[in-house]
Amino acid sequence: MLNGAPPAIRRLSEINPAIVDTALALFLIITSWLWAVAEPGQGRRPADLPSLALILLVNAPLAARRRAPYAVLVVSVSGAAVYHLLGYHHGLNNMGPLLALYTVAAHRPLRAALVCAAPVVAEWTHASWHVPGVAVWSALGQALVVSGCAVSVGASMRLLESRTRQLAELADRLHREQEAAAHRAVALERMQIARELHDVVAHHMSVISVQAGLGRYVASSEPETARQALEVIARTSSAALTEMRRLLSILRVEPASEDEELYTTTPGLERLPSLVERMRLAGLSIDMTVEGTARPLPPGLDLCAFRIVQEALTNVLKHAGDDARVRIVVTYGPAELALRITDDGRGTRATMSGGHGLLGMAERVKLYRGAITTGPLPQGGYDVAASFPLPPSP
């Protein structure tokens, strides 16, 4: 809670409380001794060895005030009462009992603090009453005021500490829940990707099955057609094996609950125009540019690229505002596919930082050994940029 405080305050908060209490007790003892010697006429008896011993008795127990607040209060009040009954300095040994009362209020229930306030009020009244010109009712009023302040401040500190502890526990619980939600989102996203890859592999196996049947049918009558079917089977099976490896790597996570609906279709970049058209009908102004020569992509990568654009447009629709303008650039390079989706929306994207959409993007890009960067633009808006390595063009 002191992360924003000055360094000196943070260092003080890290000191052992026992050291602080001991230093406070020594300070009260030394200043009281010096004050008693410097003002010998403030009581019926001047400072002597018994008075110095009583000062030590009143203030020394304050070093243990947090560990035994009741005992410290009893000893301190008793010592102060004896000190003033013997006629020593009437202005000294009042702060020790008051600090002990504050400690009781800060670490024990309020009812106990009110009970402990009674002897402090009596001792303070007795000491103040001996000051020349102070009436008993004035001394009593002063004692009630200072004791009430000590109890109020102590009770407030106890309540503040309790609420701070509760807030820390809630923050820790919220952090754990957010981490659990993030892990669950990743697991769900991986399962969804696995289902999509399953569809891709199923497509490959269907092609292999058809081509194998064709090759067997024309093996003797049309050798050239059979050879072409075998080439298609070889290429398709290689692609299917690649996707299957990725599928198996994804499935090495705990399965999601059976009631989650994870099935989805398997579109690709060829369906971007229809996606853009739907988003335009939803109210977005979109400009799409394709740079380089478009070429067939591995089915899983094609699906991954489409999903990233789809998620980015969905986030624009949710967070950027109705008048946002979007630019999509799809770049086919010799060995890389690059996607960039930018907008000039004025809406905040703070909710995206903890959402599941960006987690899904990151998981998809990681699957295909790509890279992705997301973040706000200096002039306003948001930017999503992803790139994927591509196999050489045939």
XYZ file of C-alpha atoms in Angstrom:
394
model
C 0.000 0.000 0.000
C 3.027 2.289 0.340
C 4.270 1.744 -3.229
C 3.552 5.372 -4.105
C 4.970 6.826 -0.878
C 8.360 8.573 -0.673
C 11.355 6.277 -0.078
C 11.849 7.586 3.467
C 8.272 6.699 4.433
C 8.610 3.248 2.892
C 11.830 2.624 4.831
C 10.175 3.691 8.079
C 7.246 1.338 7.460
C 9.659 -1.567 7.089
C 11.277 -1.070 10.528
C 10.490 -3.738 13.108
C 7.656 -2.436 15.380
C 9.524 -3.654 18.478
C 12.437 -1.357 17.580
C 10.064 1.575 17.120
C 8.355 0.941 20.485
C 11.693 0.614 22.278
C 12.930 3.869 20.773
C 9.676 5.588 21.785
C 9.991 4.320 25.375
C 13.603 5.524 25.586
C 12.626 8.911 24.197
C 9.888 9.377 26.829
C 12.195 8.226 29.644
C 15.051 10.552 28.687
C 12.885 13.614 28.004
C 10.914 13.089 31.235
C 14.119 12.818 33.270
C 15.547 15.966 31.709
C 12.274 17.838 32.147
C 11.960 16.796 35.803
C 15.510 17.990 36.552
C 15.102 21.229 34.570
C 11.813 22.235 36.309
C 12.150 21.268 39.983
C 9.406 23.672 41.125
C 6.512 22.004 39.271
C 5.595 19.773 42.199
C 5.713 19.513 45.949
C 8.868 17.376 45.765
C 11.895 17.904 43.536
C 13.311 15.217 41.254
C 15.207 12.512 43.090
C 16.131 8.883 42.576
C 12.635 7.521 43.448
C 11.053 9.916 40.939
C 13.490 8.824 38.247
C 12.676 5.186 39.038
C 8.956 5.914 38.747
C 9.515 7.619 35.390
C 11.292 4.469 34.262
C 8.412 2.324 35.558
C 5.804 4.377 33.699
C 7.510 4.523 30.289
C 9.771 1.473 29.981
C 6.862 -1.027 29.590
C 5.796 0.839 26.425
C 8.457 -1.163 24.579
C 6.113 -4.171 24.901
C 2.832 -2.320 24.364
C 1.815 -4.286 21.231
C 2.482 -7.688 22.790
C 0.768 -7.081 26.163
C -1.359 -3.920 25.950
C -3.441 -4.616 29.095
C -0.424 -5.297 31.321
C 1.429 -2.261 29.974
C -1.603 -0.051 30.682
C -1.940 -1.287 34.275
C 1.773 -0.831 35.060
C 1.990 2.563 33.364
C -1.141 3.992 35.010
C -0.133 2.623 38.411
C 3.338 4.118 38.195
C 1.967 7.490 37.084
C -0.585 7.503 39.909
C 2.107 6.814 42.527
C 4.349 9.467 40.933
C 1.701 12.184 41.246
C 0.435 11.040 44.671
C 3.976 11.530 46.023
C 3.865 15.115 44.769
C 6.332 15.005 41.917
C 6.109 17.042 38.684
C 2.397 17.211 37.816
C 3.038 17.708 34.107
C 5.081 14.556 33.579
C 4.218 10.846 33.167
C 0.882 11.579 31.506
C 1.816 10.553 27.961
C 2.779 6.985 28.892
C -0.721 5.987 30.151
C -2.312 7.816 27.228
C -0.174 5.944 24.701
C -0.956 2.655 26.476
C -4.694 3.458 26.206
C -4.295 4.166 22.477
C -2.593 0.795 22.058
C -5.468 -1.012 23.780
C -7.981 0.738 21.502
C -5.895 -0.055 18.409
C -5.446 -3.786 19.144
C -8.386 -4.795 21.339
C -12.209 -4.469 21.122
C -13.779 -1.057 21.699
C -15.586 -2.184 24.856
C -12.290 -3.132 26.488
C -10.772 0.222 25.478
C -13.676 2.108 27.109
C -13.207 0.155 30.346
C -9.463 0.845 30.323
C -10.117 4.542 29.743
C -11.559 4.913 33.260
C -8.242 4.633 35.206
C -6.506 6.833 32.628
C -9.166 9.531 33.068
C -8.850 9.291 36.853
C -5.045 9.503 36.776
C -5.005 12.405 34.301
C -7.666 14.281 36.337
C -5.663 13.853 39.524
C -2.453 15.086 37.892
C -4.111 18.109 36.240
C -5.999 19.051 39.403
C -2.739 19.794 41.186
C -1.782 22.437 38.621
C -2.281 25.863 40.229
C -5.490 27.551 39.059
C -7.075 24.429 37.486
C -10.489 23.455 38.862
C -11.452 19.826 39.259
C -14.194 20.014 36.640
C -11.703 21.527 34.150
C -9.200 18.755 34.891
C -11.942 16.131 34.430
C -13.025 17.657 31.127
C -9.455 17.743 29.872
C -8.953 14.106 30.882
C -12.150 13.044 29.128
C -11.162 14.885 25.941
C -7.634 13.488 25.667
C -8.736 9.955 26.633
C -11.596 10.105 24.145
C -9.192 11.209 21.416
C -6.822 8.353 22.248
C -9.655 5.798 22.142
C -11.114 7.255 18.919
C -7.794 7.324 17.081
C -6.902 3.843 18.272
C -10.295 2.396 17.262
C -10.043 4.109 13.866
C -6.607 2.631 13.288
C -7.862 -0.816 14.270
C -10.787 -0.501 11.837
C -8.488 0.788 9.096
C -6.074 -2.082 9.622
C -8.934 -4.589 9.539
C -10.323 -3.156 6.308
C -6.856 -2.998 4.773
C -6.323 -6.655 5.599
C -9.710 -7.546 4.103
C -8.934 -5.564 0.952
C -5.580 -7.311 0.640
C -7.289 -10.694 0.957
C -9.916 -9.704 -1.625
C -7.232 -8.426 -3.996
C -5.283 -11.662 -3.617
C -8.429 -13.718 -4.207
C -9.317 -11.607 -7.257
C -5.798 -12.057 -8.616
C -6.067 -15.832 -8.223
C -9.495 -15.844 -9.871
C -8.196 -13.763 -12.776
C -5.287 -16.137 -13.241
C -7.652 -19.112 -13.137
C -9.965 -17.415 -15.649
C -7.021 -16.649 -17.919
C -5.770 -20.254 -17.760
C -9.289 -21.517 -18.443
C -9.624 -19.127 -21.377
C -6.357 -20.421 -22.810
C -7.531 -24.012 -22.350
C -10.858 -23.268 -24.037
C -9.133 -21.461 -26.863
C -6.720 -24.329 -27.378
C -9.584 -26.786 -27.412
C -11.385 -24.650 -29.967
C -8.270 -24.522 -32.124
C -7.948 -28.279 -31.754
C -11.495 -28.754 -32.974
C -10.827 -26.500 -35.931
C -7.642 -28.373 -36.758
C -9.587 -31.590 -36.471
C -11.859 -30.323 -39.230
C -8.820 -29.489 -41.347
C -7.376 -32.962 -40.869
C -10.769 -34.528 -41.607
C -10.825 -32.601 -44.883
C -7.395 -33.946 -45.798
C -8.427 -37.505 -45.005
C -11.539 -37.125 -47.158
C -9.375 -36.011 -50.077
C -7.012 -38.924 -49.526
C -9.917 -41.368 -49.410
C -11.417 -40.087 -52.654
C -8.093 -40.011 -54.467
C -7.186 -43.491 -53.226
C -10.478 -44.849 -54.530
C -9.938 -43.122 -57.876
C -6.371 -44.419 -58.157
C -7.452 -47.983 -57.420
C -10.236 -47.728 -60.015
C -7.977 -46.449 -62.835
C -4.716 -48.112 -61.811
C -4.694 -50.490 -64.792
C -6.628 -48.513 -67.389
C -5.247 -44.975 -66.863
C -1.794 -45.088 -65.261
C -1.262 -41.327 -65.649
C -4.471 -40.527 -63.738
C -3.493 -43.004 -61.045
C -0.060 -41.352 -60.742
C -1.663 -37.925 -60.337
C -3.963 -39.336 -57.638
C -0.947 -40.699 -55.805
C 0.754 -37.284 -55.948
C -2.356 -35.655 -54.488
C -2.430 -38.305 -51.755
C 1.246 -37.678 -50.947
C 0.843 -33.899 -50.670
C -2.392 -34.122 -48.733
C -1.123 -36.734 -46.285
C 1.979 -34.624 -45.603
C -0.179 -31.607 -44.805
C -2.473 -33.768 -42.667
C 0.482 -35.105 -40.659
C 1.701 -31.567 -40.012
C -1.717 -30.483 -38.765
C -2.043 -33.658 -36.699
C 1.212 -32.917 -34.885
C -0.058 -29.481 -33.994
C -3.350 -31.015 -32.921
C -1.631 -33.442 -30.564
C 0.507 -30.666 -29.060
C -2.612 -28.615 -28.317
C -4.469 -31.502 -26.724
C -1.809 -31.796 -23.997
C -3.973 -29.679 -21.704
C -6.829 -30.613 -19.439
C -10.085 -30.842 -21.394
C -12.742 -28.215 -20.992
C -16.135 -29.008 -19.531
C -18.394 -31.015 -21.769
C -21.103 -28.367 -21.823
C -18.844 -25.829 -23.589
C -19.790 -25.250 -27.201
C -16.467 -25.227 -28.994
C -17.387 -26.323 -32.516
C -16.859 -23.802 -35.275
C -16.473 -23.713 -39.064
C -13.124 -23.513 -40.820
C -13.001 -20.438 -43.058
C -9.865 -18.874 -44.511
C -8.596 -15.605 -45.920
C -10.644 -16.124 -49.071
C -13.698 -15.321 -46.938
C -12.360 -11.992 -45.714
C -14.456 -9.986 -48.225
C -17.677 -11.484 -46.876
C -16.502 -10.849 -43.296
C -15.670 -7.238 -44.157
C -19.062 -6.804 -45.775
C -20.834 -8.084 -42.669
C -18.843 -5.689 -40.474
C -19.684 -2.802 -42.790
C -23.353 -3.635 -42.431
C -22.791 -3.547 -38.651
C -21.601 0.059 -38.949
C -17.817 -0.075 -39.423
C -15.988 1.829 -42.168
C -13.385 -0.633 -43.452
C -10.682 -0.316 -46.090
C -8.999 -3.622 -47.014
C -5.816 -3.933 -49.066
C -4.064 -7.089 -50.252
C -0.386 -6.615 -51.081
C 1.663 -9.165 -52.968
C 0.362 -12.184 -54.807
C -2.202 -14.189 -52.917
C -1.433 -17.892 -52.808
C -2.854 -20.976 -51.140
C -1.940 -21.330 -47.475
C -1.841 -24.385 -45.230
C -5.453 -24.846 -44.085
C -4.693 -24.426 -40.390
C -2.672 -21.247 -40.960
C -5.359 -19.931 -43.299
C -7.954 -20.432 -40.564
C -5.668 -18.845 -37.950
C -5.162 -15.711 -40.057
C -8.888 -15.392 -40.653
C -9.658 -15.724 -36.931
C -7.166 -12.982 -36.013
C -8.756 -10.537 -38.438
C -12.194 -11.563 -37.233
C -11.270 -11.044 -33.557
C -9.642 -7.684 -34.263
C -12.736 -6.431 -36.113
C -14.960 -7.695 -33.329
C -12.910 -5.744 -30.776
C -13.151 -2.623 -32.929
C -16.913 -3.023 -33.089
C -17.126 -3.453 -29.303
C -14.664 -0.830 -28.094
C -13.759 1.724 -30.765
C -17.087 3.515 -31.285
C -19.587 3.668 -34.110
C -17.606 6.165 -36.220
C -14.324 4.228 -36.152
C -12.506 3.688 -39.435
C -10.575 0.464 -39.911
C -7.745 -0.394 -42.288
C -6.836 -4.015 -43.013
C -3.604 -4.840 -44.841
C -2.850 -8.432 -45.848
C 0.686 -8.831 -47.204
C 1.881 -11.983 -48.987
C 5.678 -11.942 -48.922
C 8.129 -14.472 -50.330
C 8.468 -16.201 -46.952
C 6.009 -14.397 -44.678
C 2.336 -13.590 -44.314
C 1.672 -10.286 -42.531
C -1.623 -9.011 -41.160
C -2.249 -5.535 -39.805
C -5.539 -4.174 -38.532
C -5.597 -0.557 -37.334
C -8.421 1.781 -36.360
C -8.828 5.375 -35.233
C -11.477 4.693 -32.612
C -11.751 6.892 -29.555
C -13.119 4.219 -27.206
C -10.960 2.729 -24.474
C -9.456 -0.730 -24.848
C -8.718 -1.254 -21.161
C -11.119 -4.171 -21.071
C -9.208 -5.894 -23.835
C -6.083 -6.226 -21.727
C -7.735 -8.750 -19.445
C -10.112 -10.264 -21.984
C -9.991 -13.614 -23.707
C -9.778 -12.280 -27.283
C -6.124 -11.297 -27.094
C -5.289 -14.558 -25.325
C -6.876 -16.430 -28.208
C -4.891 -14.418 -30.738
C -1.640 -15.108 -28.913
C -2.356 -18.837 -28.709
C -3.142 -19.064 -32.428
C -0.048 -17.133 -33.448
C 2.152 -19.195 -31.121
C 0.789 -22.380 -32.682
C 2.102 -21.389 -36.122
C 5.414 -19.934 -34.875
C 4.350 -16.413 -35.681
C 4.582 -13.082 -33.846
C 1.872 -10.644 -32.781
C 1.892 -7.161 -31.277
C -1.144 -5.298 -29.980
C -1.490 -1.884 -28.416
C -2.848 1.652 -28.680
C -1.526 4.041 -31.308
C 0.049 7.397 -30.288
C -2.511 9.356 -32.309
C -5.427 7.318 -30.963
C -6.959 4.036 -31.977
C -5.579 0.530 -31.765
C -3.186 -1.610 -33.753
C -2.984 -5.383 -34.205
C -0.066 -6.727 -36.239
C 0.718 -10.399 -36.810
C 3.184 -12.216 -39.042
C 3.676 -15.882 -39.923
C 6.505 -17.697 -41.674
C 5.420 -19.289 -44.949
C 6.837 -22.233 -46.864
C 8.462 -21.339 -50.177
C 6.067 -20.783 -53.064
C 5.727 -23.819 -55.350
